[in-house]
Amino acid sequence: RAWNAENIENIQITVAESLGVEKRAGYYDKTGALLDMIQNHLLQLLCLIAMEPPSSLDPDTVRNEKQKVLESLRPFTKETLET
């Protein structure tokens, strides 16, 4: 009940990785660390935090709720980055 837009102004996700590249250097050379971290981890975390509770834990139902979150995202603009 308290976890809704009326009670939460914003959510901040911080990435504080203490590990280095370690054995992932070849993978990062191919895909890039930023792409890996943003696409594979942070967007998944954002979706899990922001999605509506799915009606079931069926993979398609969960995916559909995550998709709604991704479709609601607004792109960064120069104005929003400067504030």
PDB file of N, CA, C and O in Angstrom:
ATOM      1  N   ARG A   1       0.818  -1.188   0.000  1.00  0.00           N
ATOM      2  CA  ARG A   1       0.000   0.000   0.000  1.00  0.00           C
ATOM      3  C   ARG A   1       0.863   1.252   0.000  1.00  0.00           C
ATOM      4  O   ARG A   1       0.539   2.215  -0.660  1.00  0.00           O
ATOM      5  N   ALA A   2       1.951   1.276   0.733  1.00  0.00           N
ATOM      6  CA  ALA A   2       2.800   2.463   0.793  1.00  0.00           C
ATOM      7  C   ALA A   2       3.726   2.574  -0.411  1.00  0.00           C
ATOM      8  O   ALA A   2       4.295   3.616  -0.655  1.00  0.00           O
ATOM      9  N   TRP A   3       3.873   1.499  -1.159  1.00  0.00           N
ATOM     10  CA  TRP A   3       4.791   1.476  -2.302  1.00  0.00           C
ATOM     11  C   TRP A   3       4.031   1.919  -3.551  1.00  0.00           C
ATOM     12  O   TRP A   3       3.618   1.120  -4.377  1.00  0.00           O
ATOM     13  N   ASN A   4       3.806   3.250  -3.673  1.00  0.00           N
ATOM     14  CA  ASN A   4       3.104   3.774  -4.836  1.00  0.00           C
ATOM     15  C   ASN A   4       3.557   5.201  -5.114  1.00  0.00           C
ATOM     16  O   ASN A   4       4.304   5.792  -4.334  1.00  0.00           O
ATOM     17  N   ALA A   5       3.098   5.759  -6.211  1.00  0.00           N
ATOM     18  CA  ALA A   5       3.540   7.083  -6.647  1.00  0.00           C
ATOM     19  C   ALA A   5       3.137   8.188  -5.679  1.00  0.00           C
ATOM     20  O   ALA A   5       3.758   9.248  -5.666  1.00  0.00           O
ATOM     21  N   GLU A   6       2.117   7.965  -4.879  1.00  0.00           N
ATOM     22  CA  GLU A   6       1.706   8.979  -3.912  1.00  0.00           C
ATOM     23  C   GLU A   6       2.694   9.107  -2.756  1.00  0.00           C
ATOM     24  O   GLU A   6       2.800  10.166  -2.147  1.00  0.00           O
ATOM     25  N   ASN A   7       3.418   8.044  -2.449  1.00  0.00           N
ATOM     26  CA  ASN A   7       4.311   8.032  -1.291  1.00  0.00           C
ATOM     27  C   ASN A   7       5.797   8.033  -1.637  1.00  0.00           C
ATOM     28  O   ASN A   7       6.619   8.195  -0.743  1.00  0.00           O
ATOM     29  N   ILE A   8       6.131   7.850  -2.900  1.00  0.00           N
ATOM     30  CA  ILE A   8       7.531   7.785  -3.303  1.00  0.00           C
ATOM     31  C   ILE A   8       7.794   8.867  -4.338  1.00  0.00           C
ATOM     32  O   ILE A   8       7.172   8.889  -5.399  1.00  0.00           O
ATOM     33  N   GLU A   9       8.720   9.760  -4.020  1.00  0.00           N
ATOM     34  CA  GLU A   9       9.045  10.846  -4.945  1.00  0.00           C
ATOM     35  C   GLU A   9      10.014  10.385  -6.024  1.00  0.00           C
ATOM     36  O   GLU A   9       9.866  10.702  -7.194  1.00  0.00           O
ATOM     37  N   ASN A  10      11.050   9.630  -5.654  1.00  0.00           N
ATOM     38  CA  ASN A  10      11.999   9.114  -6.635  1.00  0.00           C
ATOM     39  C   ASN A  10      12.742   7.925  -6.055  1.00  0.00           C
ATOM     40  O   ASN A  10      12.723   7.707  -4.850  1.00  0.00           O
ATOM     41  N   ILE A  11      13.359   7.192  -6.939  1.00  0.00           N
ATOM     42  CA  ILE A  11      14.195   6.054  -6.566  1.00  0.00           C
ATOM     43  C   ILE A  11      15.527   6.240  -7.263  1.00  0.00           C
ATOM     44  O   ILE A  11      15.570   6.555  -8.456  1.00  0.00           O
ATOM     45  N   GLN A  12      16.598   6.065  -6.538  1.00  0.00           N
ATOM     46  CA  GLN A  12      17.928   6.180  -7.120  1.00  0.00           C
ATOM     47  C   GLN A  12      18.628   4.835  -7.018  1.00  0.00           C
ATOM     48  O   GLN A  12      18.621   4.209  -5.957  1.00  0.00           O
ATOM     49  N   ILE A  13      19.202   4.406  -8.119  1.00  0.00           N
ATOM     50  CA  ILE A  13      19.951   3.148  -8.158  1.00  0.00           C
ATOM     51  C   ILE A  13      21.419   3.511  -8.323  1.00  0.00           C
ATOM     52  O   ILE A  13      21.793   4.188  -9.277  1.00  0.00           O
ATOM     53  N   THR A  14      22.248   3.086  -7.392  1.00  0.00           N
ATOM     54  CA  THR A  14      23.672   3.388  -7.419  1.00  0.00           C
ATOM     55  C   THR A  14      24.452   2.122  -7.738  1.00  0.00           C
ATOM     56  O   THR A  14      24.196   1.074  -7.149  1.00  0.00           O
ATOM     57  N   VAL A  15      25.382   2.237  -8.655  1.00  0.00           N
ATOM     58  CA  VAL A  15      26.258   1.118  -8.983  1.00  0.00           C
ATOM     59  C   VAL A  15      27.596   1.382  -8.318  1.00  0.00           C
ATOM     60  O   VAL A  15      28.275   2.344  -8.651  1.00  0.00           O
ATOM     61  N   ALA A  16      27.940   0.561  -7.382  1.00  0.00           N
ATOM     62  CA  ALA A  16      29.213   0.700  -6.673  1.00  0.00           C
ATOM     63  C   ALA A  16      29.905  -0.655  -6.696  1.00  0.00           C
ATOM     64  O   ALA A  16      29.812  -1.433  -5.752  1.00  0.00           O
ATOM     65  N   GLU A  17      30.538  -0.941  -7.788  1.00  0.00           N
ATOM     66  CA  GLU A  17      31.183  -2.239  -7.954  1.00  0.00           C
ATOM     67  C   GLU A  17      32.619  -2.149  -7.481  1.00  0.00           C
ATOM     68  O   GLU A  17      33.391  -1.325  -7.964  1.00  0.00           O
ATOM     69  N   SER A  18      32.984  -2.975  -6.530  1.00  0.00           N
ATOM     70  CA  SER A  18      34.346  -2.936  -5.997  1.00  0.00           C
ATOM     71  C   SER A  18      35.297  -3.858  -6.761  1.00  0.00           C
ATOM     72  O   SER A  18      36.506  -3.725  -6.634  1.00  0.00           O
ATOM     73  N   LEU A  19      34.740  -4.763  -7.525  1.00  0.00           N
ATOM     74  CA  LEU A  19      35.590  -5.670  -8.298  1.00  0.00           C
ATOM     75  C   LEU A  19      36.098  -4.988  -9.556  1.00  0.00           C
ATOM     76  O   LEU A  19      35.426  -4.129 -10.112  1.00  0.00           O
ATOM     77  N   GLY A  20      37.258  -5.413 -10.004  1.00  0.00           N
ATOM     78  CA  GLY A  20      37.774  -4.930 -11.272  1.00  0.00           C
ATOM     79  C   GLY A  20      37.231  -5.773 -12.414  1.00  0.00           C
ATOM     80  O   GLY A  20      36.301  -6.556 -12.248  1.00  0.00           O
ATOM     81  N   VAL A  21      37.816  -5.632 -13.548  1.00  0.00           N
ATOM     82  CA  VAL A  21      37.378  -6.386 -14.723  1.00  0.00           C
ATOM     83  C   VAL A  21      37.617  -7.876 -14.524  1.00  0.00           C
ATOM     84  O   VAL A  21      36.848  -8.699 -14.999  1.00  0.00           O
ATOM     85  N   GLU A  22      38.652  -8.215 -13.772  1.00  0.00           N
ATOM     86  CA  GLU A  22      38.987  -9.606 -13.466  1.00  0.00           C
ATOM     87  C   GLU A  22      39.070 -10.441 -14.755  1.00  0.00           C
ATOM     88  O   GLU A  22      39.733 -10.071 -15.683  1.00  0.00           O
ATOM     89  N   LYS A  23      38.321 -11.516 -14.820  1.00  0.00           N
ATOM     90  CA  LYS A  23      38.360 -12.422 -15.971  1.00  0.00           C
ATOM     91  C   LYS A  23      37.399 -12.001 -17.071  1.00  0.00           C
ATOM     92  O   LYS A  23      37.218 -12.708 -18.042  1.00  0.00           O
ATOM     93  N   ARG A  24      36.768 -10.835 -16.912  1.00  0.00           N
ATOM     94  CA  ARG A  24      35.772 -10.392 -17.877  1.00  0.00           C
ATOM     95  C   ARG A  24      36.339  -9.492 -18.964  1.00  0.00           C
ATOM     96  O   ARG A  24      35.603  -8.956 -19.782  1.00  0.00           O
ATOM     97  N   ALA A  25      37.640  -9.309 -19.012  1.00  0.00           N
ATOM     98  CA  ALA A  25      38.244  -8.366 -19.960  1.00  0.00           C
ATOM     99  C   ALA A  25      37.869  -8.683 -21.399  1.00  0.00           C
ATOM    100  O   ALA A  25      37.494  -7.783 -22.164  1.00  0.00           O
ATOM    101  N   GLY A  26      37.939  -9.929 -21.796  1.00  0.00           N
ATOM    102  CA  GLY A  26      37.585 -10.304 -23.165  1.00  0.00           C
ATOM    103  C   GLY A  26      36.131 -10.021 -23.480  1.00  0.00           C
ATOM    104  O   GLY A  26      35.791  -9.526 -24.555  1.00  0.00           O
ATOM    105  N   TYR A  27      35.277 -10.298 -22.521  1.00  0.00           N
ATOM    106  CA  TYR A  27      33.842 -10.031 -22.701  1.00  0.00           C
ATOM    107  C   TYR A  27      33.607  -8.532 -22.834  1.00  0.00           C
ATOM    108  O   TYR A  27      32.883  -8.080 -23.716  1.00  0.00           O
ATOM    109  N   TYR A  28      34.231  -7.731 -21.970  1.00  0.00           N
ATOM    110  CA  TYR A  28      34.047  -6.283 -22.020  1.00  0.00           C
ATOM    111  C   TYR A  28      34.643  -5.680 -23.285  1.00  0.00           C
ATOM    112  O   TYR A  28      34.123  -4.704 -23.812  1.00  0.00           O
ATOM    113  N   ASP A  29      35.747  -6.251 -23.767  1.00  0.00           N
ATOM    114  CA  ASP A  29      36.317  -5.761 -25.026  1.00  0.00           C
ATOM    115  C   ASP A  29      35.330  -5.931 -26.170  1.00  0.00           C
ATOM    116  O   ASP A  29      35.267  -5.119 -27.084  1.00  0.00           O
ATOM    117  N   LYS A  30      34.536  -6.989 -26.096  1.00  0.00           N
ATOM    118  CA  LYS A  30      33.577  -7.274 -27.162  1.00  0.00           C
ATOM    119  C   LYS A  30      32.289  -6.464 -27.005  1.00  0.00           C
ATOM    120  O   LYS A  30      31.804  -5.865 -27.954  1.00  0.00           O
ATOM    121  N   THR A  31      31.709  -6.440 -25.799  1.00  0.00           N
ATOM    122  CA  THR A  31      30.403  -5.795 -25.606  1.00  0.00           C
ATOM    123  C   THR A  31      30.483  -4.425 -24.958  1.00  0.00           C
ATOM    124  O   THR A  31      29.599  -3.602 -25.155  1.00  0.00           O
ATOM    125  N   GLY A  32      31.492  -4.201 -24.165  1.00  0.00           N
ATOM    126  CA  GLY A  32      31.612  -2.941 -23.439  1.00  0.00           C
ATOM    127  C   GLY A  32      30.999  -3.047 -22.059  1.00  0.00           C
ATOM    128  O   GLY A  32      29.901  -3.583 -21.890  1.00  0.00           O
ATOM    129  N   ALA A  33      31.687  -2.532 -21.076  1.00  0.00           N
ATOM    130  CA  ALA A  33      31.223  -2.609 -19.695  1.00  0.00           C
ATOM    131  C   ALA A  33      29.937  -1.823 -19.490  1.00  0.00           C
ATOM    132  O   ALA A  33      29.041  -2.259 -18.773  1.00  0.00           O
ATOM    133  N   LEU A  34      29.829  -0.658 -20.123  1.00  0.00           N
ATOM    134  CA  LEU A  34      28.632   0.160 -19.946  1.00  0.00           C
ATOM    135  C   LEU A  34      27.401  -0.563 -20.482  1.00  0.00           C
ATOM    136  O   LEU A  34      26.364  -0.617 -19.821  1.00  0.00           O
ATOM    137  N   LEU A  35      27.523  -1.139 -21.666  1.00  0.00           N
ATOM    138  CA  LEU A  35      26.395  -1.874 -22.245  1.00  0.00           C
ATOM    139  C   LEU A  35      26.012  -3.041 -21.350  1.00  0.00           C
ATOM    140  O   LEU A  35      24.839  -3.277 -21.080  1.00  0.00           O
ATOM    141  N   ASP A  36      26.991  -3.761 -20.847  1.00  0.00           N
ATOM    142  CA  ASP A  36      26.712  -4.903 -19.981  1.00  0.00           C
ATOM    143  C   ASP A  36      26.012  -4.446 -18.703  1.00  0.00           C
ATOM    144  O   ASP A  36      24.988  -4.986 -18.317  1.00  0.00           O
ATOM    145  N   MET A  37      26.539  -3.437 -18.061  1.00  0.00           N
ATOM    146  CA  MET A  37      25.983  -2.996 -16.782  1.00  0.00           C
ATOM    147  C   MET A  37      24.596  -2.378 -16.960  1.00  0.00           C
ATOM    148  O   MET A  37      23.674  -2.701 -16.216  1.00  0.00           O
ATOM    149  N   ILE A  38      24.430  -1.497 -17.943  1.00  0.00           N
ATOM    150  CA  ILE A  38      23.144  -0.824 -18.126  1.00  0.00           C
ATOM    151  C   ILE A  38      22.094  -1.803 -18.630  1.00  0.00           C
ATOM    152  O   ILE A  38      21.040  -1.973 -18.030  1.00  0.00           O
ATOM    153  N   GLN A  39      22.380  -2.456 -19.748  1.00  0.00           N
ATOM    154  CA  GLN A  39      21.365  -3.304 -20.384  1.00  0.00           C
ATOM    155  C   GLN A  39      21.050  -4.547 -19.573  1.00  0.00           C
ATOM    156  O   GLN A  39      19.890  -4.898 -19.401  1.00  0.00           O
ATOM    157  N   ASN A  40      22.055  -5.187 -19.060  1.00  0.00           N
ATOM    158  CA  ASN A  40      21.820  -6.481 -18.424  1.00  0.00           C
ATOM    159  C   ASN A  40      21.476  -6.404 -16.948  1.00  0.00           C
ATOM    160  O   ASN A  40      20.819  -7.294 -16.425  1.00  0.00           O
ATOM    161  N   HIS A  41      21.900  -5.374 -16.269  1.00  0.00           N
ATOM    162  CA  HIS A  41      21.712  -5.354 -14.821  1.00  0.00           C
ATOM    163  C   HIS A  41      20.825  -4.207 -14.345  1.00  0.00           C
ATOM    164  O   HIS A  41      19.832  -4.438 -13.659  1.00  0.00           O
ATOM    165  N   LEU A  42      21.172  -2.993 -14.689  1.00  0.00           N
ATOM    166  CA  LEU A  42      20.430  -1.856 -14.147  1.00  0.00           C
ATOM    167  C   LEU A  42      19.008  -1.764 -14.678  1.00  0.00           C
ATOM    168  O   LEU A  42      18.086  -1.446 -13.927  1.00  0.00           O
ATOM    169  N   LEU A  43      18.805  -2.042 -15.953  1.00  0.00           N
ATOM    170  CA  LEU A  43      17.441  -1.998 -16.476  1.00  0.00           C
ATOM    171  C   LEU A  43      16.583  -3.117 -15.890  1.00  0.00           C
ATOM    172  O   LEU A  43      15.392  -2.930 -15.639  1.00  0.00           O
ATOM    173  N   GLN A  44      17.183  -4.270 -15.652  1.00  0.00           N
ATOM    174  CA  GLN A  44      16.443  -5.352 -14.995  1.00  0.00           C
ATOM    175  C   GLN A  44      16.038  -4.938 -13.584  1.00  0.00           C
ATOM    176  O   GLN A  44      14.897  -5.149 -13.162  1.00  0.00           O
ATOM    177  N   LEU A  45      16.965  -4.333 -12.856  1.00  0.00           N
ATOM    178  CA  LEU A  45      16.671  -3.879 -11.505  1.00  0.00           C
ATOM    179  C   LEU A  45      15.596  -2.802 -11.512  1.00  0.00           C
ATOM    180  O   LEU A  45      14.652  -2.840 -10.715  1.00  0.00           O
ATOM    181  N   LEU A  46      15.709  -1.853 -12.431  1.00  0.00           N
ATOM    182  CA  LEU A  46      14.686  -0.814 -12.565  1.00  0.00           C
ATOM    183  C   LEU A  46      13.311  -1.429 -12.807  1.00  0.00           C
ATOM    184  O   LEU A  46      12.329  -1.049 -12.168  1.00  0.00           O
ATOM    185  N   CYS A  47      13.232  -2.371 -13.714  1.00  0.00           N
ATOM    186  CA  CYS A  47      11.950  -3.011 -14.028  1.00  0.00           C
ATOM    187  C   CYS A  47      11.372  -3.717 -12.814  1.00  0.00           C
ATOM    188  O   CYS A  47      10.177  -3.597 -12.523  1.00  0.00           O
ATOM    189  N   LEU A  48      12.197  -4.446 -12.087  1.00  0.00           N
ATOM    190  CA  LEU A  48      11.703  -5.171 -10.917  1.00  0.00           C
ATOM    191  C   LEU A  48      11.211  -4.227  -9.827  1.00  0.00           C
ATOM    192  O   LEU A  48      10.239  -4.521  -9.130  1.00  0.00           O
ATOM    193  N   ILE A  49      11.863  -3.076  -9.696  1.00  0.00           N
ATOM    194  CA  ILE A  49      11.454  -2.107  -8.677  1.00  0.00           C
ATOM    195  C   ILE A  49      10.182  -1.376  -9.091  1.00  0.00           C
ATOM    196  O   ILE A  49       9.288  -1.142  -8.279  1.00  0.00           O
ATOM    197  N   ALA A  50      10.081  -0.999 -10.363  1.00  0.00           N
ATOM    198  CA  ALA A  50       9.018  -0.101 -10.808  1.00  0.00           C
ATOM    199  C   ALA A  50       7.778  -0.790 -11.362  1.00  0.00           C
ATOM    200  O   ALA A  50       6.740  -0.150 -11.483  1.00  0.00           O
ATOM    201  N   MET A  51       7.862  -2.066 -11.675  1.00  0.00           N
ATOM    202  CA  MET A  51       6.708  -2.699 -12.323  1.00  0.00           C
ATOM    203  C   MET A  51       5.559  -2.916 -11.347  1.00  0.00           C
ATOM    204  O   MET A  51       5.756  -2.996 -10.141  1.00  0.00           O
ATOM    205  N   GLU A  52       4.372  -2.979 -11.910  1.00  0.00           N
ATOM    206  CA  GLU A  52       3.204  -3.346 -11.125  1.00  0.00           C
ATOM    207  C   GLU A  52       3.329  -4.826 -10.763  1.00  0.00           C
ATOM    208  O   GLU A  52       3.933  -5.603 -11.502  1.00  0.00           O
ATOM    209  N   PRO A  53       2.775  -5.234  -9.639  1.00  0.00           N
ATOM    210  CA  PRO A  53       2.830  -6.659  -9.306  1.00  0.00           C
ATOM    211  C   PRO A  53       2.146  -7.473 -10.403  1.00  0.00           C
ATOM    212  O   PRO A  53       1.004  -7.187 -10.765  1.00  0.00           O
ATOM    213  N   PRO A  54       2.830  -8.466 -10.953  1.00  0.00           N
ATOM    214  CA  PRO A  54       2.204  -9.275 -11.992  1.00  0.00           C
ATOM    215  C   PRO A  54       1.076 -10.127 -11.413  1.00  0.00           C
ATOM    216  O   PRO A  54       1.092 -10.489 -10.231  1.00  0.00           O
ATOM    217  N   SER A  55       0.110 -10.427 -12.249  1.00  0.00           N
ATOM    218  CA  SER A  55      -1.018 -11.243 -11.785  1.00  0.00           C
ATOM    219  C   SER A  55      -0.601 -12.679 -11.500  1.00  0.00           C
ATOM    220  O   SER A  55      -1.292 -13.398 -10.777  1.00  0.00           O
ATOM    221  N   SER A  56       0.520 -13.100 -12.087  1.00  0.00           N
ATOM    222  CA  SER A  56       1.090 -14.418 -11.802  1.00  0.00           C
ATOM    223  C   SER A  56       2.591 -14.337 -12.043  1.00  0.00           C
ATOM    224  O   SER A  56       3.083 -13.347 -12.581  1.00  0.00           O
ATOM    225  N   LEU A  57       3.307 -15.367 -11.653  1.00  0.00           N
ATOM    226  CA  LEU A  57       4.749 -15.398 -11.885  1.00  0.00           C
ATOM    227  C   LEU A  57       5.102 -16.112 -13.179  1.00  0.00           C
ATOM    228  O   LEU A  57       6.263 -16.463 -13.396  1.00  0.00           O
ATOM    229  N   ASP A  58       4.121 -16.294 -14.016  1.00  0.00           N
ATOM    230  CA  ASP A  58       4.354 -16.842 -15.350  1.00  0.00           C
ATOM    231  C   ASP A  58       5.343 -15.925 -16.072  1.00  0.00           C
ATOM    232  O   ASP A  58       5.199 -14.698 -16.019  1.00  0.00           O
ATOM    233  N   PRO A  59       6.376 -16.469 -16.725  1.00  0.00           N
ATOM    234  CA  PRO A  59       7.387 -15.624 -17.372  1.00  0.00           C
ATOM    235  C   PRO A  59       6.814 -14.573 -18.328  1.00  0.00           C
ATOM    236  O   PRO A  59       7.295 -13.433 -18.361  1.00  0.00           O
ATOM    237  N   ASP A  60       5.792 -14.921 -19.098  1.00  0.00           N
ATOM    238  CA  ASP A  60       5.210 -13.946 -20.028  1.00  0.00           C
ATOM    239  C   ASP A  60       4.534 -12.797 -19.288  1.00  0.00           C
ATOM    240  O   ASP A  60       4.613 -11.645 -19.696  1.00  0.00           O
ATOM    241  N   THR A  61       3.881 -13.107 -18.192  1.00  0.00           N
ATOM    242  CA  THR A  61       3.199 -12.080 -17.407  1.00  0.00           C
ATOM    243  C   THR A  61       4.213 -11.124 -16.778  1.00  0.00           C
ATOM    244  O   THR A  61       4.045  -9.904 -16.811  1.00  0.00           O
ATOM    245  N   VAL A  62       5.281 -11.673 -16.225  1.00  0.00           N
ATOM    246  CA  VAL A  62       6.335 -10.842 -15.639  1.00  0.00           C
ATOM    247  C   VAL A  62       6.992  -9.992 -16.732  1.00  0.00           C
ATOM    248  O   VAL A  62       7.216  -8.796 -16.557  1.00  0.00           O
ATOM    249  N   ARG A  63       7.292 -10.603 -17.872  1.00  0.00           N
ATOM    250  CA  ARG A  63       7.896  -9.863 -18.983  1.00  0.00           C
ATOM    251  C   ARG A  63       7.007  -8.708 -19.432  1.00  0.00           C
ATOM    252  O   ARG A  63       7.480  -7.604 -19.692  1.00  0.00           O
ATOM    253  N   ASN A  64       5.705  -8.937 -19.500  1.00  0.00           N
ATOM    254  CA  ASN A  64       4.779  -7.891 -19.925  1.00  0.00           C
ATOM    255  C   ASN A  64       4.791  -6.708 -18.962  1.00  0.00           C
ATOM    256  O   ASN A  64       4.722  -5.552 -19.397  1.00  0.00           O
ATOM    257  N   GLU A  65       4.878  -6.975 -17.666  1.00  0.00           N
ATOM    258  CA  GLU A  65       4.949  -5.886 -16.688  1.00  0.00           C
ATOM    259  C   GLU A  65       6.266  -5.124 -16.815  1.00  0.00           C
ATOM    260  O   GLU A  65       6.300  -3.903 -16.709  1.00  0.00           O
ATOM    261  N   LYS A  66       7.357  -5.847 -17.044  1.00  0.00           N
ATOM    262  CA  LYS A  66       8.644  -5.184 -17.258  1.00  0.00           C
ATOM    263  C   LYS A  66       8.611  -4.325 -18.519  1.00  0.00           C
ATOM    264  O   LYS A  66       9.133  -3.210 -18.536  1.00  0.00           O
ATOM    265  N   GLN A  67       7.988  -4.829 -19.547  1.00  0.00           N
ATOM    266  CA  GLN A  67       7.889  -4.095 -20.804  1.00  0.00           C
ATOM    267  C   GLN A  67       7.138  -2.779 -20.616  1.00  0.00           C
ATOM    268  O   GLN A  67       7.509  -1.758 -21.181  1.00  0.00           O
ATOM    269  N   LYS A  68       6.105  -2.786 -19.803  1.00  0.00           N
ATOM    270  CA  LYS A  68       5.356  -1.556 -19.534  1.00  0.00           C
ATOM    271  C   LYS A  68       6.265  -0.497 -18.905  1.00  0.00           C
ATOM    272  O   LYS A  68       6.165   0.690 -19.227  1.00  0.00           O
ATOM    273  N   VAL A  69       7.133  -0.926 -18.001  1.00  0.00           N
ATOM    274  CA  VAL A  69       8.074   0.019 -17.380  1.00  0.00           C
ATOM    275  C   VAL A  69       9.007   0.596 -18.437  1.00  0.00           C
ATOM    276  O   VAL A  69       9.195   1.813 -18.517  1.00  0.00           O
ATOM    277  N   LEU A  70       9.585  -0.256 -19.259  1.00  0.00           N
ATOM    278  CA  LEU A  70      10.534   0.209 -20.276  1.00  0.00           C
ATOM    279  C   LEU A  70       9.865   1.150 -21.271  1.00  0.00           C
ATOM    280  O   LEU A  70      10.459   2.144 -21.686  1.00  0.00           O
ATOM    281  N   GLU A  71       8.622   0.870 -21.624  1.00  0.00           N
ATOM    282  CA  GLU A  71       7.913   1.733 -22.571  1.00  0.00           C
ATOM    283  C   GLU A  71       7.552   3.080 -21.956  1.00  0.00           C
ATOM    284  O   GLU A  71       7.325   4.048 -22.673  1.00  0.00           O
ATOM    285  N   SER A  72       7.519   3.160 -20.636  1.00  0.00           N
ATOM    286  CA  SER A  72       7.164   4.421 -19.982  1.00  0.00           C
ATOM    287  C   SER A  72       8.369   5.337 -19.764  1.00  0.00           C
ATOM    288  O   SER A  72       8.202   6.493 -19.377  1.00  0.00           O
ATOM    289  N   LEU A  73       9.567   4.842 -20.004  1.00  0.00           N
ATOM    290  CA  LEU A  73      10.769   5.658 -19.783  1.00  0.00           C
ATOM    291  C   LEU A  73      10.840   6.799 -20.789  1.00  0.00           C
ATOM    292  O   LEU A  73      10.502   6.640 -21.952  1.00  0.00           O
ATOM    293  N   ARG A  74      11.279   7.938 -20.306  1.00  0.00           N
ATOM    294  CA  ARG A  74      11.469   9.094 -21.182  1.00  0.00           C
ATOM    295  C   ARG A  74      12.947   9.248 -21.470  1.00  0.00           C
ATOM    296  O   ARG A  74      13.782   9.085 -20.564  1.00  0.00           O
ATOM    297  N   PRO A  75      13.308   9.590 -22.691  1.00  0.00           N
ATOM    298  CA  PRO A  75      14.734   9.759 -23.011  1.00  0.00           C
ATOM    299  C   PRO A  75      15.301  10.985 -22.309  1.00  0.00           C
ATOM    300  O   PRO A  75      14.584  11.945 -22.006  1.00  0.00           O
ATOM    301  N   PHE A  76      16.594  10.958 -22.062  1.00  0.00           N
ATOM    302  CA  PHE A  76      17.272  12.123 -21.510  1.00  0.00           C
ATOM    303  C   PHE A  76      17.283  13.231 -22.543  1.00  0.00           C
ATOM    304  O   PHE A  76      17.413  12.976 -23.739  1.00  0.00           O
ATOM    305  N   THR A  77      17.148  14.456 -22.080  1.00  0.00           N
ATOM    306  CA  THR A  77      17.313  15.615 -22.947  1.00  0.00           C
ATOM    307  C   THR A  77      18.371  16.512 -22.322  1.00  0.00           C
ATOM    308  O   THR A  77      18.731  16.347 -21.139  1.00  0.00           O
ATOM    309  N   LYS A  78      18.851  17.451 -23.076  1.00  0.00           N
ATOM    310  CA  LYS A  78      19.850  18.378 -22.551  1.00  0.00           C
ATOM    311  C   LYS A  78      19.305  19.103 -21.323  1.00  0.00           C
ATOM    312  O   LYS A  78      20.001  19.283 -20.332  1.00  0.00           O
ATOM    313  N   GLU A  79      18.038  19.485 -21.387  1.00  0.00           N
ATOM    314  CA  GLU A  79      17.422  20.209 -20.289  1.00  0.00           C
ATOM    315  C   GLU A  79      17.329  19.353 -19.012  1.00  0.00           C
ATOM    316  O   GLU A  79      17.596  19.825 -17.922  1.00  0.00           O
ATOM    317  N   THR A  80      16.943  18.104 -19.155  1.00  0.00           N
ATOM    318  CA  THR A  80      16.786  17.269 -17.961  1.00  0.00           C
ATOM    319  C   THR A  80      18.144  16.901 -17.369  1.00  0.00           C
ATOM    320  O   THR A  80      18.247  16.694 -16.164  1.00  0.00           O
ATOM    321  N   LEU A  81      19.184  16.832 -18.176  1.00  0.00           N
ATOM    322  CA  LEU A  81      20.506  16.510 -17.660  1.00  0.00           C
ATOM    323  C   LEU A  81      21.129  17.690 -16.933  1.00  0.00           C
ATOM    324  O   LEU A  81      21.978  17.510 -16.065  1.00  0.00           O
ATOM    325  N   GLU A  82      20.730  18.901 -17.266  1.00  0.00           N
ATOM    326  CA  GLU A  82      21.298  20.096 -16.650  1.00  0.00           C
ATOM    327  C   GLU A  82      20.627  20.477 -15.345  1.00  0.00           C
ATOM    328  O   GLU A  82      21.108  21.335 -14.627  1.00  0.00           O
ATOM    329  N   THR A  83      19.513  19.840 -14.996  1.00  0.00           N
ATOM    330  CA  THR A  83      18.817  20.207 -13.760  1.00  0.00           C
ATOM    331  C   THR A  83      19.229  19.336 -12.608  1.00  0.00           C
ATOM    332  O   THR A  83      19.814  18.330 -12.734  1.00  0.00           O
TER     333      THR A  83
END
